[in-house]
mmCIF file of C-alpha atoms in Angstrom:
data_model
loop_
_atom_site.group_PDB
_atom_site.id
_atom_site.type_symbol
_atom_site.label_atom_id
_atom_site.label_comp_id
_atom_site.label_asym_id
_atom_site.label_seq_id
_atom_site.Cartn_x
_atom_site.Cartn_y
_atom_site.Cartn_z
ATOM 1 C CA UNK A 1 -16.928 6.846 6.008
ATOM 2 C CA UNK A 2 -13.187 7.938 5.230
ATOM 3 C CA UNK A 3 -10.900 5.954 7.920
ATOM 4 C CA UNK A 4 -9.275 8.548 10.349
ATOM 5 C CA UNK A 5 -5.926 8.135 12.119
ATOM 6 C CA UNK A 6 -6.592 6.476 16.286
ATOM 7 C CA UNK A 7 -5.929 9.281 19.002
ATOM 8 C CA UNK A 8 -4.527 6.540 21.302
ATOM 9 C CA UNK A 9 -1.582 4.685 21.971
ATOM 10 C CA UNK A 10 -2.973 1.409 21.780
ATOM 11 C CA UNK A 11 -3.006 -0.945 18.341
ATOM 12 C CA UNK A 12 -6.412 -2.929 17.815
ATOM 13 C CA UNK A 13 -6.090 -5.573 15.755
ATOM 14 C CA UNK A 14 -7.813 -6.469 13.104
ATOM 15 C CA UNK A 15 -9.181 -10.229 12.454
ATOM 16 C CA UNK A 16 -6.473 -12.674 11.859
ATOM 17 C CA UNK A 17 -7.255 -16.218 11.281
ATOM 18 C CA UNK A 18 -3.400 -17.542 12.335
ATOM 19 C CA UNK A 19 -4.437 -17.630 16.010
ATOM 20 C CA UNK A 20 -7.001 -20.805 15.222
ATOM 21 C CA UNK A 21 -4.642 -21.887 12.637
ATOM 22 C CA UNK A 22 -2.215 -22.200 14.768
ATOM 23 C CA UNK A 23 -4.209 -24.192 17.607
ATOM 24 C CA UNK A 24 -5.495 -26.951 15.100
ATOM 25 C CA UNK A 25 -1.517 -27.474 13.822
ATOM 26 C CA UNK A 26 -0.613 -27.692 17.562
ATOM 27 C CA UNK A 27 -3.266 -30.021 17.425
ATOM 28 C CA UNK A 28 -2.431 -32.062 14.689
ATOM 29 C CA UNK A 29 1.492 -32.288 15.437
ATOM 30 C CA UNK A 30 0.895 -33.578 19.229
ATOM 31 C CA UNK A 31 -2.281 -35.757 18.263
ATOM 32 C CA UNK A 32 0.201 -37.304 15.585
ATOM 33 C CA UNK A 33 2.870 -37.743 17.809
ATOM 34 C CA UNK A 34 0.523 -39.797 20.232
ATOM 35 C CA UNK A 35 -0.333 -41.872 17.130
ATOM 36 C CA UNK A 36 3.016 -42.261 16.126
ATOM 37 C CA UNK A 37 3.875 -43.606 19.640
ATOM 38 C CA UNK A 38 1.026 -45.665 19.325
ATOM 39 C CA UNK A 39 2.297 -47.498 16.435
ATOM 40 C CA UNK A 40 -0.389 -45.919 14.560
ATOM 41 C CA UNK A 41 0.554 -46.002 10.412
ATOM 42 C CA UNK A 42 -0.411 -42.726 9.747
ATOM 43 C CA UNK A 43 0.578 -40.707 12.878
ATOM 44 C CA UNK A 44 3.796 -39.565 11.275
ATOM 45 C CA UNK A 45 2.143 -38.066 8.351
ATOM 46 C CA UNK A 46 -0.175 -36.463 10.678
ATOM 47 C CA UNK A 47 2.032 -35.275 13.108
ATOM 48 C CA UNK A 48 4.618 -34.065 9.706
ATOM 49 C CA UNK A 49 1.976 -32.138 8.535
ATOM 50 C CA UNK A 50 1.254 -30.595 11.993
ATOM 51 C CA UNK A 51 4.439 -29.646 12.453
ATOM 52 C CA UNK A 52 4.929 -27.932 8.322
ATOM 53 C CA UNK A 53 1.792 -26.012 9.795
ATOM 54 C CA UNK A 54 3.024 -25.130 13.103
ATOM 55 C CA UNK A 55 6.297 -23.601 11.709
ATOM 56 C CA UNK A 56 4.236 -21.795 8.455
ATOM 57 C CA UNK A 57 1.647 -20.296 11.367
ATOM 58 C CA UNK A 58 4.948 -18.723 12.920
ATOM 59 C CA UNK A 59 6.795 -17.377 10.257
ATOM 60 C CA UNK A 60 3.069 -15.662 9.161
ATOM 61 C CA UNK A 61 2.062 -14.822 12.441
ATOM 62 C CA UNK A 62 5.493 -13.043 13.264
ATOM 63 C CA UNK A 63 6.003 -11.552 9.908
ATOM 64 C CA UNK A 64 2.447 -9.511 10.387
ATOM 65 C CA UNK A 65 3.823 -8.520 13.871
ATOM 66 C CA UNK A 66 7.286 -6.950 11.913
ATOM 67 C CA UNK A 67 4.847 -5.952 9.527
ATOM 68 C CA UNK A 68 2.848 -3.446 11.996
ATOM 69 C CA UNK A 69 6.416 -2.351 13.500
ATOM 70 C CA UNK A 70 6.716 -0.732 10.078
ATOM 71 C CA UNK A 71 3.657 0.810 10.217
ATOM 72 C CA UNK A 72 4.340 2.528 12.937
ATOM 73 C CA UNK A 73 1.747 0.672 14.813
ATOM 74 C CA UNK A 74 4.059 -0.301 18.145
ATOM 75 C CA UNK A 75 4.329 2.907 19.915
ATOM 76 C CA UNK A 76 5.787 3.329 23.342
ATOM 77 C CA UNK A 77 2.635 1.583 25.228
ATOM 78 C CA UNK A 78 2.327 -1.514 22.589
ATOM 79 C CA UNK A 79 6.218 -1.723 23.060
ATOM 80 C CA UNK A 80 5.895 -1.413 27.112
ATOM 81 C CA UNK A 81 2.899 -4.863 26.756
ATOM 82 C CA UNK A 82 4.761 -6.681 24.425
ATOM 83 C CA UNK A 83 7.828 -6.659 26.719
ATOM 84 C CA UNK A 84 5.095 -7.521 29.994
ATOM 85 C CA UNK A 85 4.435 -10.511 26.971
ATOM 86 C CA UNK A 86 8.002 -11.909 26.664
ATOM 87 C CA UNK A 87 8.902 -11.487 30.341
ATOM 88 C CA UNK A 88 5.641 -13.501 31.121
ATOM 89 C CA UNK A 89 6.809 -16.180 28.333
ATOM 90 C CA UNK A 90 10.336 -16.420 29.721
ATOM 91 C CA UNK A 91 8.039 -16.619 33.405
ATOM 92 C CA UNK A 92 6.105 -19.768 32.066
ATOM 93 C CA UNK A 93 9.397 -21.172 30.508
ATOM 94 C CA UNK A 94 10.954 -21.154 33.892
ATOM 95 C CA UNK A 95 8.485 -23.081 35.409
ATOM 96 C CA UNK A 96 8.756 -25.711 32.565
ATOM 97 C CA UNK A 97 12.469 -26.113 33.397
ATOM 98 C CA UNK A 98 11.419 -26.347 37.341
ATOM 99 C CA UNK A 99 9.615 -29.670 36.447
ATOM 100 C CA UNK A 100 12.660 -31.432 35.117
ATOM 101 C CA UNK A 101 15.098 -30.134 37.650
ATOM 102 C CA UNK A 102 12.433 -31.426 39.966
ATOM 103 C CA UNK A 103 12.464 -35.060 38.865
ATOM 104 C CA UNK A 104 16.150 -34.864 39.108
ATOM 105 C CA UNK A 105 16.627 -33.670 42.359
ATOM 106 C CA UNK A 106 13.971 -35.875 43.747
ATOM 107 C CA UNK A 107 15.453 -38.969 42.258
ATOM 108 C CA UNK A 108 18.727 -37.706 43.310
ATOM 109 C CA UNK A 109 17.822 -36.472 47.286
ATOM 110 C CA UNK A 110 15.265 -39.398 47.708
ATOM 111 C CA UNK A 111 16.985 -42.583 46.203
ATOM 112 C CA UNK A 112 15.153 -45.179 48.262
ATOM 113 C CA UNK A 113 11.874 -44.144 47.360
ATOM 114 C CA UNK A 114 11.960 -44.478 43.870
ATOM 115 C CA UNK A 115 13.530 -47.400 41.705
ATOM 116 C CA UNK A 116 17.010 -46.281 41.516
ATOM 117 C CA UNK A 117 19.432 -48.874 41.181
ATOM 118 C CA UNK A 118 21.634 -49.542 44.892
ATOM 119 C CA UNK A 119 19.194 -46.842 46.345
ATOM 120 C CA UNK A 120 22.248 -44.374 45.750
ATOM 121 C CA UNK A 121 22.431 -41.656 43.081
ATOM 122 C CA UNK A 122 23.914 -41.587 40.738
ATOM 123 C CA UNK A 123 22.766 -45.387 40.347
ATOM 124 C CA UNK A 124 24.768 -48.340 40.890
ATOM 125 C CA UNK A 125 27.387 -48.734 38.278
ATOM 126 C CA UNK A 126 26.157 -45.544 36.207
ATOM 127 C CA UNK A 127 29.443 -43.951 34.047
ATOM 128 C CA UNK A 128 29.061 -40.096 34.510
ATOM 129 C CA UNK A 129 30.450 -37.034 31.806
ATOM 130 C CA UNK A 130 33.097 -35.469 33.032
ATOM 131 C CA UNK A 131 31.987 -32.015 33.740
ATOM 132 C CA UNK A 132 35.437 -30.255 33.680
ATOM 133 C CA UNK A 133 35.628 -31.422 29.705
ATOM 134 C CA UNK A 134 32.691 -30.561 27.236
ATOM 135 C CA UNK A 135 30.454 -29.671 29.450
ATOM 136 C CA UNK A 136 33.205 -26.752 31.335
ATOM 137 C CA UNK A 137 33.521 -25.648 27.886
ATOM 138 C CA UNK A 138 30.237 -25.387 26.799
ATOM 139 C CA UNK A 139 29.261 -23.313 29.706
ATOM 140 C CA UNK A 140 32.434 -20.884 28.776
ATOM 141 C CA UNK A 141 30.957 -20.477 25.129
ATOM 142 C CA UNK A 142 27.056 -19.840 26.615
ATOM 143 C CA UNK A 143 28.651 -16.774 29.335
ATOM 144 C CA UNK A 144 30.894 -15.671 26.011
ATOM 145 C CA UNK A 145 28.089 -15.867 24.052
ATOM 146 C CA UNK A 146 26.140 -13.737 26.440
ATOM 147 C CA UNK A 147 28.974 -11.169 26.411
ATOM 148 C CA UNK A 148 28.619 -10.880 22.578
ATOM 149 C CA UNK A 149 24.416 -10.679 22.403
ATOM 150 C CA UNK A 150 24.801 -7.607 24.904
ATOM 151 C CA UNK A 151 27.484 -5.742 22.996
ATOM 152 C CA UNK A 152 25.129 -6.135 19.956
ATOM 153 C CA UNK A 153 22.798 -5.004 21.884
ATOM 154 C CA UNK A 154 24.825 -1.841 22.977
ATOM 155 C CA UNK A 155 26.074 -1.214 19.515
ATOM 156 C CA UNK A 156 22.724 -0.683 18.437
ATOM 157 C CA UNK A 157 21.575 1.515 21.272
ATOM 158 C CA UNK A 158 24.395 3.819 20.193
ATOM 159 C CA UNK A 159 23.425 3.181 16.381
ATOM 160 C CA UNK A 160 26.761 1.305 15.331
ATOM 161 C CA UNK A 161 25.042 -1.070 12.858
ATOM 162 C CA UNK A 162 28.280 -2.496 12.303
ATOM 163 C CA UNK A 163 28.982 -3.444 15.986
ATOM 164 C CA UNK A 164 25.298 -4.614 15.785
ATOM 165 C CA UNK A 165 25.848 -7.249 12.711
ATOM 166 C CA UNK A 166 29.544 -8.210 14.556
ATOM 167 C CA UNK A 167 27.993 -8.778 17.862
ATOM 168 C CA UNK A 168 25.113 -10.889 16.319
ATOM 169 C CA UNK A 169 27.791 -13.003 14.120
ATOM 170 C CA UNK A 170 29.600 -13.835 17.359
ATOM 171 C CA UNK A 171 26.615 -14.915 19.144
ATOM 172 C CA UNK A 172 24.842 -16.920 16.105
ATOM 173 C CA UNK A 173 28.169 -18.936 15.890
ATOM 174 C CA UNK A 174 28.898 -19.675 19.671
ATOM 175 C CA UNK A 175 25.176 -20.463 19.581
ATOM 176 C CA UNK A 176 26.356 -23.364 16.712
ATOM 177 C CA UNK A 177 29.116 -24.314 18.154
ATOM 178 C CA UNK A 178 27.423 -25.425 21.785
ATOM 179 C CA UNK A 179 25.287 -27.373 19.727
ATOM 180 C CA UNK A 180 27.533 -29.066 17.787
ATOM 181 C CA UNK A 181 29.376 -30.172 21.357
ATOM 182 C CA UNK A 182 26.258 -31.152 23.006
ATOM 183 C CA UNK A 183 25.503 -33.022 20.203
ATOM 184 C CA UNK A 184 28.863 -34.833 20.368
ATOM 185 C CA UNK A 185 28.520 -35.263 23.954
ATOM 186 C CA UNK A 186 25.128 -37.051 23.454
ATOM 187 C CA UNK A 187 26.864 -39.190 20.835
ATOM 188 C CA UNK A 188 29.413 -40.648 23.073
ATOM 189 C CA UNK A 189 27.414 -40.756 26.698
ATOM 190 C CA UNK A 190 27.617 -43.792 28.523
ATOM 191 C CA UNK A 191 24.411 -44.043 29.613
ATOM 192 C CA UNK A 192 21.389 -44.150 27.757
ATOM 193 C CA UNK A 193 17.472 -42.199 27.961
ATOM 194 C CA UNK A 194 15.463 -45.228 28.308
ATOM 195 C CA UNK A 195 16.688 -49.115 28.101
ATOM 196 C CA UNK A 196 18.033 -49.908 24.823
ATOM 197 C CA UNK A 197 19.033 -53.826 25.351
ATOM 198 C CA UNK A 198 19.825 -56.414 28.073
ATOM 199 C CA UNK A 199 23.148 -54.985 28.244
ATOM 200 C CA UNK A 200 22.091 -50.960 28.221
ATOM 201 C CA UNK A 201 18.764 -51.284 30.669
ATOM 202 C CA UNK A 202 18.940 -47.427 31.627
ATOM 203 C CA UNK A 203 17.989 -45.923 34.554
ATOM 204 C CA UNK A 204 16.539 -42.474 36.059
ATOM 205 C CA UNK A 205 19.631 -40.580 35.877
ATOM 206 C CA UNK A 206 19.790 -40.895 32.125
ATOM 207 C CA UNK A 207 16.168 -40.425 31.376
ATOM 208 C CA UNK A 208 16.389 -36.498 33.618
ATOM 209 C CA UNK A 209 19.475 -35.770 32.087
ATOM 210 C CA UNK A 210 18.749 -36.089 28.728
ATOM 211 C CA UNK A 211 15.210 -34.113 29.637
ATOM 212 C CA UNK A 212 16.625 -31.381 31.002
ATOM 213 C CA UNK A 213 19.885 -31.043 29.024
ATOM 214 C CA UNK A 214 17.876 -31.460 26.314
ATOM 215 C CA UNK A 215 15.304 -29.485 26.252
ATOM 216 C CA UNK A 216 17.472 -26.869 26.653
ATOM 217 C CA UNK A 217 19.807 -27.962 24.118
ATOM 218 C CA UNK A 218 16.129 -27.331 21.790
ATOM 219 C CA UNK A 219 15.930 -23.974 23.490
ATOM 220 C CA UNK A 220 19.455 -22.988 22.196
ATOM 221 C CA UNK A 221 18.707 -24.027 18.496
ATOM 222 C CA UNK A 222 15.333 -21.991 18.690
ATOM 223 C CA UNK A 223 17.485 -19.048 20.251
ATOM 224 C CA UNK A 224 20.329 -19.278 17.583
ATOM 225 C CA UNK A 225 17.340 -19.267 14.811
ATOM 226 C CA UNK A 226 15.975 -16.250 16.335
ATOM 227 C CA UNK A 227 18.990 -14.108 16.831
ATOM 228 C CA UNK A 228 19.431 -15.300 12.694
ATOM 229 C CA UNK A 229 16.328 -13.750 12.244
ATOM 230 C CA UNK A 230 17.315 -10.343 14.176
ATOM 231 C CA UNK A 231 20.636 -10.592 11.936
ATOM 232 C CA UNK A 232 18.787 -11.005 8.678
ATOM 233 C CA UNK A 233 16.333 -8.246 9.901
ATOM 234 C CA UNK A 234 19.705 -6.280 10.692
ATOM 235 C CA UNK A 235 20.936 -6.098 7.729
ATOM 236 C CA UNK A 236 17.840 -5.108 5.749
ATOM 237 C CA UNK A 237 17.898 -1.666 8.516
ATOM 238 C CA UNK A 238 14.530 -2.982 10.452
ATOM 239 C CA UNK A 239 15.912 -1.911 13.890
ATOM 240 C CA UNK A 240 16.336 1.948 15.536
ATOM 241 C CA UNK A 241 18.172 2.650 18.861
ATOM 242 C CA UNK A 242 14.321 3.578 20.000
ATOM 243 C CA UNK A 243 12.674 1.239 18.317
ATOM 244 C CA UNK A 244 14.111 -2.993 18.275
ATOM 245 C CA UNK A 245 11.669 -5.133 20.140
ATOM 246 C CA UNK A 246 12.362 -7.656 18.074
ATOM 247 C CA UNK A 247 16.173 -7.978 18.988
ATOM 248 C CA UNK A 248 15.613 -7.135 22.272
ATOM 249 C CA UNK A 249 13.278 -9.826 23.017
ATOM 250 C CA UNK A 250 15.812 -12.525 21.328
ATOM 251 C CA UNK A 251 18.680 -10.954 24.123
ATOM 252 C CA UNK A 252 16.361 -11.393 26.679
ATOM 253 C CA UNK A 253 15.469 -15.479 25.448
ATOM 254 C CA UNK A 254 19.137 -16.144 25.006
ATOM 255 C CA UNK A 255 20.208 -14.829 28.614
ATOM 256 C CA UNK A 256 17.576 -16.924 29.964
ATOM 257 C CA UNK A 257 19.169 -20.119 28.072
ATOM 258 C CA UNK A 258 22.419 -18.924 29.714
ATOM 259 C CA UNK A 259 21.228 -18.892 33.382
ATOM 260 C CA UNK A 260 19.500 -22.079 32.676
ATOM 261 C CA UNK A 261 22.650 -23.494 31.428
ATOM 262 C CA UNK A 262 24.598 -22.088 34.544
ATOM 263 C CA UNK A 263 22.010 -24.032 37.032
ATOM 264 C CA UNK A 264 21.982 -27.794 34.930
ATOM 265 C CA UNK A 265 26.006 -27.372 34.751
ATOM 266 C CA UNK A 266 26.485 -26.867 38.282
ATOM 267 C CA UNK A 267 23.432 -29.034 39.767
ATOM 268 C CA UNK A 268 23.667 -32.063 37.021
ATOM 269 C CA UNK A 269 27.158 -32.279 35.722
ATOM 270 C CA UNK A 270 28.754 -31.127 38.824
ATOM 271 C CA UNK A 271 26.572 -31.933 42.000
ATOM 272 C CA UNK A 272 24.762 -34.770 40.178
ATOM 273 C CA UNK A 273 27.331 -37.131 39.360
ATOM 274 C CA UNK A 274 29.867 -36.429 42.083
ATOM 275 C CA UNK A 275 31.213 -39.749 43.636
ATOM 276 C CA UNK A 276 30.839 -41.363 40.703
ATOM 277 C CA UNK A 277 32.858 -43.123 38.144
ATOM 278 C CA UNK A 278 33.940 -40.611 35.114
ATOM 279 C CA UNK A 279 33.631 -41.277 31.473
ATOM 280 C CA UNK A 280 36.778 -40.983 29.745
#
């Protein structure tokens, strides 16, 4: 029987076998990670090979969903669910952020009831970051970075590619360039995640600041890949003023990493460490 064209609005999908692939890589990276922690020989092979299959399941999984963009397969009411999708991601994402500025703010409001060090936060004799250095700056590239992702995001509304591939440029290399501080930052803390050595035991304040910082520091590298995606997909013409889920979805993740940013600046650097003695 000769295939005829869907009278609805809806795409059903046909089998795809990365949703299962995808599960038994998730599998295999955290299962190797246990092993690894375990001391077991081969958990970093497993956990290496999890991961190879974790990123390969993306990249196929996502280039299908561009694929059926092309198509013409996401019409107004696929666009309208895949947006109730990302809003829902950025939902659970929220709540994974909620845990770690939980275990800092309980450490920090209840001192006395768990093992902090002088029952005083930040511990006894804990050397905080200045947070009117880096960490000021940082959160002046994230806002200016957030200027720059909308104004991409305008330009191609009004169909100024140009403005588009500018805006995206901007954004990409902000993105890099918080990274690269954080990264600096981390290199030169004086405090530690976990005890290193008799001299360096470590305490709860570095173990949730290094959680939450970075864990969104990992957020900001998987934002800056996928705005390099959007800018690769730019320049090959992919997106329309009516038609850019794609990019639209990457503005949405990288204004969430900015209002995350705003809240572990002001209730970590700031709040957290006030009264105690400054690094540098």
């Amino acid at each position: 029987m000769a295939a005829t064209k869907p009278n609805h609005d809806y795409h059903i999908l046909p089998p795809d076998p990365w949703p299962i692939i995808g599960a038994f890589s998730a599998l295999g990276l955290f299962g190797g990670l246990v092993m690894w922690m375990h001391d077991n020989p081969y958990g970093k092979f497993v956990m290496g090979g999890g991961l190879a299959m974790v990123l390969y399941t993306m990249y196929a999984w996502w280039s299908n969903t561009v694929k059926e963009a092309h198509e013409g397969h996401h019409t107004p009411v696929v666009q309208l669910h895949l947006r109730y999708g990302m809003i829902l991601f950025i939902a659970s994402e929220v709540m994974f952020f909620v845990a770690w500025f939980w275990a800092f703010f309980s450490s920090a409001l209840f001192p006395s009831a768990v093992d902090v060090v002088g029952a005083q936060w930040p511990p006894k004799g804990t050397e905080v970051l200045n947070p009117f250095g880096f960490p000021l700056l940082n959160t002046f590239i994230l806002l200016c970075s957030g200027t720059t992702v909308t104004w991409a995001h305008h330009a191609l509304i009004h169909g100024d590619r140009e403005g588009l591939k500018k805006g995206l440029w901007c954004t990409i290399l902000l993105g890099l360039t918080f990274t690269f501080i954080q990264g600096w930052e981390y290199a030169h803390a004086p405090f530690s995640f976990s005890r290193l050595n008799e001299t360096d035991p470590g305490n709860i304040y570095g173990s949730t600041f290094f959680m939450a910082t970075g864990f969104h520091g990992f957020h900001v590298i998987v934002g800056t890949i996928f705005l390099a995606v959007c800018l690769k997909r730019a320049y090959n013409g992919d997106f329309t003023p009516k038609q850019h889920f794609g990019f639209e979805a990457a503005a949405w993740y990288w204004h969430f990493v900015d209002v995350v940013w705003l809240f572990l600046f002001v209730s970590i650097y700031v709040w957290g460490g006030w009264g105690a003695p400054i690094h540098g």
